[in-house]
C-alpha atoms as a PDB file:
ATOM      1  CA  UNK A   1     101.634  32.881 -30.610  1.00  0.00           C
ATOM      2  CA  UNK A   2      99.862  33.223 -33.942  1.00  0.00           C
ATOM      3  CA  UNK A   3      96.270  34.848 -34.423  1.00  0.00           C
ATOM      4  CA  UNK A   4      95.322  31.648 -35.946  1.00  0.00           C
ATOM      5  CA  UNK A   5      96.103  29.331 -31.982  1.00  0.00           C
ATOM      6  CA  UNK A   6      94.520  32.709 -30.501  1.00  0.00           C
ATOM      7  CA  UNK A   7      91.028  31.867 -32.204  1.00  0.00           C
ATOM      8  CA  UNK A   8      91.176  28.126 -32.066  1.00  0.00           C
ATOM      9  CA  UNK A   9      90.050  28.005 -28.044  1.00  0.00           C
ATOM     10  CA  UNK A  10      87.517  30.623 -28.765  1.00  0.00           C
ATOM     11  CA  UNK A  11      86.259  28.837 -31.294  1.00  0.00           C
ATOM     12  CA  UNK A  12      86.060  25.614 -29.413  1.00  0.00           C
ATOM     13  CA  UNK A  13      84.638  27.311 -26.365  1.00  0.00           C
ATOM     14  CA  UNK A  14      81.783  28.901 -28.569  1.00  0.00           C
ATOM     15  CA  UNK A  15      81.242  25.532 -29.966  1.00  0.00           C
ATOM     16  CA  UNK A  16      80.328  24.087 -26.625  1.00  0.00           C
ATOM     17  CA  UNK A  17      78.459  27.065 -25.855  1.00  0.00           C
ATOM     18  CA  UNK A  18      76.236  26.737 -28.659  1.00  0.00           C
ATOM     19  CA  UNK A  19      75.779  22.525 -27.732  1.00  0.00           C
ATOM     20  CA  UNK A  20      75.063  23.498 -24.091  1.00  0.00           C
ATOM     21  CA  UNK A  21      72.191  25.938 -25.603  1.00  0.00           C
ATOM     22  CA  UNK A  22      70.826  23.311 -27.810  1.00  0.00           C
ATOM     23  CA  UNK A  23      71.014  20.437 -24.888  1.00  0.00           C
ATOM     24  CA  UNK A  24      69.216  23.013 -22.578  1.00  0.00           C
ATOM     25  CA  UNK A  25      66.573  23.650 -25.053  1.00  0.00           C
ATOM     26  CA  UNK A  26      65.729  20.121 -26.396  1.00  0.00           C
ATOM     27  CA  UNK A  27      65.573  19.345 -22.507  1.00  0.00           C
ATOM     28  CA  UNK A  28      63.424  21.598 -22.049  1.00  0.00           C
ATOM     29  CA  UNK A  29      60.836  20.807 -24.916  1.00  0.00           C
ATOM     30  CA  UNK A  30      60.841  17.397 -24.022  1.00  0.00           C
ATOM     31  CA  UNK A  31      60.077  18.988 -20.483  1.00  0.00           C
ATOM     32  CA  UNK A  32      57.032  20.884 -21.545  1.00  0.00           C
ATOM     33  CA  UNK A  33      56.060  17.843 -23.726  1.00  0.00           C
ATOM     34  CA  UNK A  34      56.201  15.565 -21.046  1.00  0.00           C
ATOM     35  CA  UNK A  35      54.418  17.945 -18.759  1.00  0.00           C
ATOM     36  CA  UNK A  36      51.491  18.779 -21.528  1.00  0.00           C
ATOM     37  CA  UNK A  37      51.296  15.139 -22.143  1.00  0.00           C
ATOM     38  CA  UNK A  38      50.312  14.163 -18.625  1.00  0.00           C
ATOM     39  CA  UNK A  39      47.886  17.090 -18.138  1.00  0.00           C
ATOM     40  CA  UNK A  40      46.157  15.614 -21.024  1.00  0.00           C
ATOM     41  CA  UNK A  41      46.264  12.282 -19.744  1.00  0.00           C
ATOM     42  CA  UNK A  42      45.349  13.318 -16.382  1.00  0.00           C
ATOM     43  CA  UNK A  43      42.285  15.190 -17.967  1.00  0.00           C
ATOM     44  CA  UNK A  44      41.209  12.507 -20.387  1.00  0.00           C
ATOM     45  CA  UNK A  45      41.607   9.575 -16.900  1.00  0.00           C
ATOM     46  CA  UNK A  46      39.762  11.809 -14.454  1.00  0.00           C
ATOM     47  CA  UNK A  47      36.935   9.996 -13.593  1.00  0.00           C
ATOM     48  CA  UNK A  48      33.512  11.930 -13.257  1.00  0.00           C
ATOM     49  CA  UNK A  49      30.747  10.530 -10.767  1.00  0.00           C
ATOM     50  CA  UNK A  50      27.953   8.380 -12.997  1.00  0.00           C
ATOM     51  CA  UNK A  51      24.389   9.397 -12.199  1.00  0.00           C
ATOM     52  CA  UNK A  52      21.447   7.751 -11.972  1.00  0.00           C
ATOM     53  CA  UNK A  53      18.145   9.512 -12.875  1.00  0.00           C
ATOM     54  CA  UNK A  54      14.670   8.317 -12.222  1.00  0.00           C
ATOM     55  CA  UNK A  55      12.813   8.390 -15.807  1.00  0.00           C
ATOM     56  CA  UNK A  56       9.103   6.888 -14.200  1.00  0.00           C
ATOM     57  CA  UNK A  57       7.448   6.031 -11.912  1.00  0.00           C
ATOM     58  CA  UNK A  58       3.913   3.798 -11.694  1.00  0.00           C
ATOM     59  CA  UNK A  59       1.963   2.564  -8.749  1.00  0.00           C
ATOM     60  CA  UNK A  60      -0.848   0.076  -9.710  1.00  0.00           C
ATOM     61  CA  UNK A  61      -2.762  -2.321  -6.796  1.00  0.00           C
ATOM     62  CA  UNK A  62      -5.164  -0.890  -3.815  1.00  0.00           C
ATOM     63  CA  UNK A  63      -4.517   1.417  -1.236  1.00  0.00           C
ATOM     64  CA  UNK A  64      -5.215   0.584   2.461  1.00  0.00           C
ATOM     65  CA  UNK A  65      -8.786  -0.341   3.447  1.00  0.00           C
ATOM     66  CA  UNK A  66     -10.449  -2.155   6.574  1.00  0.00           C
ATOM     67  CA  UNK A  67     -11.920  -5.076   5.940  1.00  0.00           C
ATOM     68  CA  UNK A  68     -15.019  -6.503   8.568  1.00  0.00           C
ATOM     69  CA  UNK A  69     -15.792  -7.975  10.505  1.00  0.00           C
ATOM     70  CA  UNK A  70     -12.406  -9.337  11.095  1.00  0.00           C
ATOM     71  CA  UNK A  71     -10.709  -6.007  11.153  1.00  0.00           C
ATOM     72  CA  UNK A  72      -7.610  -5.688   9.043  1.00  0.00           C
ATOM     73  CA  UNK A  73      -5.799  -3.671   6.923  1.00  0.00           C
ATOM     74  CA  UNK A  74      -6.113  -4.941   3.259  1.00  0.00           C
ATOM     75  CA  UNK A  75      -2.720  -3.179   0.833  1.00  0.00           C
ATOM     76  CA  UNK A  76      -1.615  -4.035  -2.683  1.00  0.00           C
ATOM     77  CA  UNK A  77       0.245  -1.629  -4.044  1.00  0.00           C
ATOM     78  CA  UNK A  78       3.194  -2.629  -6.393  1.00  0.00           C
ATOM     79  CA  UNK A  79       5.897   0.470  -7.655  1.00  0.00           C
ATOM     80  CA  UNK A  80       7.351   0.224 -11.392  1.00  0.00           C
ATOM     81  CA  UNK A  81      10.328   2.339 -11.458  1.00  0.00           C
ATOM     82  CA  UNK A  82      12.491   3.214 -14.349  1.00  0.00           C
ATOM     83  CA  UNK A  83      15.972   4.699 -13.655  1.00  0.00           C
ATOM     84  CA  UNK A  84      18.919   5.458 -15.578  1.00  0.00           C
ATOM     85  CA  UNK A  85      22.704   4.763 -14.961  1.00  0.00           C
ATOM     86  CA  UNK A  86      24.588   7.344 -16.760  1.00  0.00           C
ATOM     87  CA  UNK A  87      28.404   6.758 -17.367  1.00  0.00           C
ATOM     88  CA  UNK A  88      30.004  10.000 -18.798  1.00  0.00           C
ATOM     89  CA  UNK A  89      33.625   8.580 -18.281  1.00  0.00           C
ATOM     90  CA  UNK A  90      35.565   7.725 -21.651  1.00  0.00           C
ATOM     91  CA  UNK A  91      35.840   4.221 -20.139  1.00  0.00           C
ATOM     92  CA  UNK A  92      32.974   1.631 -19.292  1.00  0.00           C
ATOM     93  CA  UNK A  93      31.945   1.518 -16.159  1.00  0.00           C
ATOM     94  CA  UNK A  94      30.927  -2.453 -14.879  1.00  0.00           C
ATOM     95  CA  UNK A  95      28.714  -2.173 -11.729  1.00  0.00           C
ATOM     96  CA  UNK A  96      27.114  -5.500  -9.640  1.00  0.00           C
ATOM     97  CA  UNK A  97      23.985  -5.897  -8.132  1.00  0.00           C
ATOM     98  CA  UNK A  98      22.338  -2.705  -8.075  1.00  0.00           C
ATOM     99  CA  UNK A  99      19.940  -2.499  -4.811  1.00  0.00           C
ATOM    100  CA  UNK A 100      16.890  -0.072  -4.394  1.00  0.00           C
ATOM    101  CA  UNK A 101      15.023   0.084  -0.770  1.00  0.00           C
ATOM    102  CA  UNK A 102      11.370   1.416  -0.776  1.00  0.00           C
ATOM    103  CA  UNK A 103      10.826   2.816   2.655  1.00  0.00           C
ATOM    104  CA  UNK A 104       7.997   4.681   4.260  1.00  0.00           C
ATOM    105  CA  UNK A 105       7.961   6.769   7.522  1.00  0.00           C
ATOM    106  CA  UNK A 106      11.356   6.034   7.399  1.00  0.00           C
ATOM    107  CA  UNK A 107      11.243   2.051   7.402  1.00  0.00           C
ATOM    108  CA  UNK A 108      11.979  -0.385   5.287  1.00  0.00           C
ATOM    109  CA  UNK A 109       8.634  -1.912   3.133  1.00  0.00           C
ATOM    110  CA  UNK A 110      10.034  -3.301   0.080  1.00  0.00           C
ATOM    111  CA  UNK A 111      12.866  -3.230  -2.239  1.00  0.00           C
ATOM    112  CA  UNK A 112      14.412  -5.161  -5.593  1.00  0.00           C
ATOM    113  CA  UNK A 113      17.749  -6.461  -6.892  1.00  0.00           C
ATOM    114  CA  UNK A 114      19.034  -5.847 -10.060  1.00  0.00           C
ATOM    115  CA  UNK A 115      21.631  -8.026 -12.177  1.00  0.00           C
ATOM    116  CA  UNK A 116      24.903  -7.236 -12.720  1.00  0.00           C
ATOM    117  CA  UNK A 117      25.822  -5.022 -16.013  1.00  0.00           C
ATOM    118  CA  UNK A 118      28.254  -2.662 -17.862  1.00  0.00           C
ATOM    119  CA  UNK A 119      27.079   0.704 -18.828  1.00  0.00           C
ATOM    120  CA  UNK A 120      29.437   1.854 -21.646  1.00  0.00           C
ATOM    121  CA  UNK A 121      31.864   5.155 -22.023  1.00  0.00           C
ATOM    122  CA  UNK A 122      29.664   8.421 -22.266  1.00  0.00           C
ATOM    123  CA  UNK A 123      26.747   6.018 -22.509  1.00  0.00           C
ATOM    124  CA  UNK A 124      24.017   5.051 -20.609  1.00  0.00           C
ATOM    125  CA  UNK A 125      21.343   2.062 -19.388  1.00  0.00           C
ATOM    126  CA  UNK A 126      18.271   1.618 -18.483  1.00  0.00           C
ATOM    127  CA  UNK A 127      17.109  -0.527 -15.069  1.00  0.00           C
ATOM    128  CA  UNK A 128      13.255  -1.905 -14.563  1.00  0.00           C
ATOM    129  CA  UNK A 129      13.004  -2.083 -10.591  1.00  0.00           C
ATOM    130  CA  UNK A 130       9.370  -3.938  -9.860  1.00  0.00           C
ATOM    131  CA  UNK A 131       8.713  -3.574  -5.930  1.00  0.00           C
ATOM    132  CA  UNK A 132       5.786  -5.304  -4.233  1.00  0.00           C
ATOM    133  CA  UNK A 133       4.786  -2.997  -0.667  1.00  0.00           C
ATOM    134  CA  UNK A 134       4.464  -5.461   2.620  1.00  0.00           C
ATOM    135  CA  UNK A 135       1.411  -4.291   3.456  1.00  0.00           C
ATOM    136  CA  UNK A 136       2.510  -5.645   7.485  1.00  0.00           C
ATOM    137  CA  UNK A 137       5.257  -3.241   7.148  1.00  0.00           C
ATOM    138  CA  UNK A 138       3.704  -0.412   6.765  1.00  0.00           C
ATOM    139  CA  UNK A 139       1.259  -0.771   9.184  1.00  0.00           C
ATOM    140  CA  UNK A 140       4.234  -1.062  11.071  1.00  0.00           C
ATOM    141  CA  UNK A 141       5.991   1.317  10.076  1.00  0.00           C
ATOM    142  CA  UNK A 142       3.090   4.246  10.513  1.00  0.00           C
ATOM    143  CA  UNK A 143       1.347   2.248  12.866  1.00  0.00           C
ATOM    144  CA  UNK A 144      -2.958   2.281  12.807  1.00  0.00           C
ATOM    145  CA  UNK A 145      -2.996   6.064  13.292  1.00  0.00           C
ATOM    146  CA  UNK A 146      -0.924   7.341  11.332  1.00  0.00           C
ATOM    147  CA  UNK A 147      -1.821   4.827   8.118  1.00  0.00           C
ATOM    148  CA  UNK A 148      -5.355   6.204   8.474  1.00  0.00           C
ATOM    149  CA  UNK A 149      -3.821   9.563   8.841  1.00  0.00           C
ATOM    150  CA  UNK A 150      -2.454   9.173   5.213  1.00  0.00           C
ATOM    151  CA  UNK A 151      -5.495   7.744   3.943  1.00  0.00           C
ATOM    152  CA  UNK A 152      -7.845  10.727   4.897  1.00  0.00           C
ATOM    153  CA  UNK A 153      -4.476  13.398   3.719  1.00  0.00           C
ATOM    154  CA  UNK A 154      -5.671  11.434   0.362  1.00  0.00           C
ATOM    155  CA  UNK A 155      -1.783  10.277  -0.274  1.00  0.00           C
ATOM    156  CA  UNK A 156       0.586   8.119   0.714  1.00  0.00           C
ATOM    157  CA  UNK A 157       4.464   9.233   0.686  1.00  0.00           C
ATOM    158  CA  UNK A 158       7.249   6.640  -0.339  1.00  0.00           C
ATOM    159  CA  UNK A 159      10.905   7.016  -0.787  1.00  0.00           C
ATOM    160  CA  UNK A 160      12.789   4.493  -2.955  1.00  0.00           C
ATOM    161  CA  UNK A 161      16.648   4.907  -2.382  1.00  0.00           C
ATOM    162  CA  UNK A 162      18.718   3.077  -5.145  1.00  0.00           C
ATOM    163  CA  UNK A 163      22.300   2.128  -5.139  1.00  0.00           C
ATOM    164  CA  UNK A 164      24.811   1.251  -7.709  1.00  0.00           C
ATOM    165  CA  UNK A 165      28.354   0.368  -7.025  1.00  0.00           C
ATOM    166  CA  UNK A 166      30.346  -0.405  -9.470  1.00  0.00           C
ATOM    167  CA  UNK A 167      34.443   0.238 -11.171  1.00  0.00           C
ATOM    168  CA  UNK A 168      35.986   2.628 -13.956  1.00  0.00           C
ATOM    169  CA  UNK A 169      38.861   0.957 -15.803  1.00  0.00           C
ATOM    170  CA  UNK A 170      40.960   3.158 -17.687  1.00  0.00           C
ATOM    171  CA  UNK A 171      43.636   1.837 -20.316  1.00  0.00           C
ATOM    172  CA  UNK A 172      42.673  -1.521 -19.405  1.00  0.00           C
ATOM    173  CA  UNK A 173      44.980  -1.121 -15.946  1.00  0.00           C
ATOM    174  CA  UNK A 174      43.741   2.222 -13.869  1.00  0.00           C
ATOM    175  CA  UNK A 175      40.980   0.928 -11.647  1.00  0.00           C
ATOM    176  CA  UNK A 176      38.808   3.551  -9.848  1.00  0.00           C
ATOM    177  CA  UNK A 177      35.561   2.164  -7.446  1.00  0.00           C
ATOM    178  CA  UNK A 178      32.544   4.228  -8.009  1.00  0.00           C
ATOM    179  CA  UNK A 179      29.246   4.512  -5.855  1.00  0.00           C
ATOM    180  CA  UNK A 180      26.337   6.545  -7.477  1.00  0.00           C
ATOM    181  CA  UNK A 181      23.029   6.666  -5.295  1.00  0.00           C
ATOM    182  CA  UNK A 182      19.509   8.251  -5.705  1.00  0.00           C
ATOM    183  CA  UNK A 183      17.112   9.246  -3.491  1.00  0.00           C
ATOM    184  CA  UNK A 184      13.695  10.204  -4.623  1.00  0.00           C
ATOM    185  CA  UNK A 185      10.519  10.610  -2.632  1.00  0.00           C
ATOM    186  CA  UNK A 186       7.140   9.838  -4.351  1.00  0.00           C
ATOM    187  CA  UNK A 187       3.891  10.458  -3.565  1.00  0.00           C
ATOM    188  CA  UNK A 188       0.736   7.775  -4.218  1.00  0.00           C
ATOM    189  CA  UNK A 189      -2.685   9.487  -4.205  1.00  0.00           C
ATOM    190  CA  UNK A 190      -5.557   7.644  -2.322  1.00  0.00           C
ATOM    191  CA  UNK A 191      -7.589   6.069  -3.384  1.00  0.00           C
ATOM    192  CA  UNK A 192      -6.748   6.510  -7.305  1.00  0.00           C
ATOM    193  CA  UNK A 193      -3.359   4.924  -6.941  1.00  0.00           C
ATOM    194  CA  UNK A 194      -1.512   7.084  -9.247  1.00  0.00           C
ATOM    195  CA  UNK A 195       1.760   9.093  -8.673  1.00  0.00           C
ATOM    196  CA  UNK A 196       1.216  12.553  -7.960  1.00  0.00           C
ATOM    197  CA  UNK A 197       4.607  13.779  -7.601  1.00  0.00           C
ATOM    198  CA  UNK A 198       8.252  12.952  -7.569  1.00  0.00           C
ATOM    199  CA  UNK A 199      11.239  14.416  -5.865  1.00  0.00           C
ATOM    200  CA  UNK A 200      14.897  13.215  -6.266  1.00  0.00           C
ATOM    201  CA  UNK A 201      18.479  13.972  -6.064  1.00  0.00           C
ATOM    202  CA  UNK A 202      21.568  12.246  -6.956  1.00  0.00           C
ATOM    203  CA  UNK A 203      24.568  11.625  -4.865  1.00  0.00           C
ATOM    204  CA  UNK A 204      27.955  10.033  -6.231  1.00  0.00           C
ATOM    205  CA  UNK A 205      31.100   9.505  -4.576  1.00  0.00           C
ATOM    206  CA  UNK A 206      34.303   8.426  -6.615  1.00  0.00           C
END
């Protein structure tokens, strides 16, 4: 056999050698491309839990008083609260009716409904919640003693929970449900009717 039929297999196997290599590699870039591309997608589609922050809160009316000789308790007090529904998802987030409850001594005394609405991505709204107190309620509620308990303490202590549920849509097709909630306790002096304090905390869930 000639040197020149001794190299030609060589040759050929080397060839394929050298195409396996190549295969293997472009495999595996695509591989790692593939593999950075959906850790990026994954990061940019994560949803994050909006928030909702209270910016203000206002009390205006009359705090409880007896009125004779017919005794009765006599209450107007009306809350003006201003929150904020932050969205920091790179998509909008469209929630419905958003629902705040005003309770006191742990019952229900008032609460307001607010239209649907669309906060956009990484952006934020702004909600006007206007809730009247049932003065019959609250009586109620803390019953005789401990209304008049309040009154003498020289404040009054509400909590106004507020709930907004809404969706994430990312790429027009990936649909997450989202539920962001606040919770925030505030404090009416008597008998100047003005917010002394305010106390809240947010709570999301995704």
């Amino acid at each position: 056999m000639s040197e020149s039929g001794a190299m030609a297999p060589a040759a050929c196997q080397h060839r394929r050698r050298r195409v396996l290599i190549c295969v293997s590699f472009a495999v595996f870039v695509l591989l790692l491309l593939a593999a950075t591309a959906a850790i990026v997608l994954l990061a940019v589609l994560r949803p994050r839990d909006p928030t909702t922050e209270l910016l203000s809160a206002n009390a205006t009316g009359t705090v409880p008083s007896v009125a004779l000789p017919a005794f009765s308790i006599q209450l107007n007090l009306t809350f003006l609260l201003v929150v904020r529904v932050r969205n920091p998802n790179s998509a909008s987030f469209r929630y419905g009716e958003a629902a705040t409850s005003l309770l006191y001594r742990g019952a229900s005394v008032g609460g307001a409904v607010v239209p649907p609405g669309t906060v956009p991505s990484r952006g934020a709204t702004t909600v006007r919640l206007n809730m009247t107190v049932q003065a019959d309620k609250v009586v109620a509620a803390a019953g005789l003693g401990g209304l008049l308990g309040d009154v003498l303490a020289g404040e009054m202590e509400f909590e106004a929970r507020t709930e907004v549920k809404g969706r994430v849509t990312f790429l027009g097709f990936v649909k997450r449900s989202a539920v962001a909630r606040t919770v925030c306790r505030v404090a009416v002096g008597v008998p100047d009717v003005k917010v002394r304090r305010q106390e809240c905390h947010n709570e999301a869930k995704l």
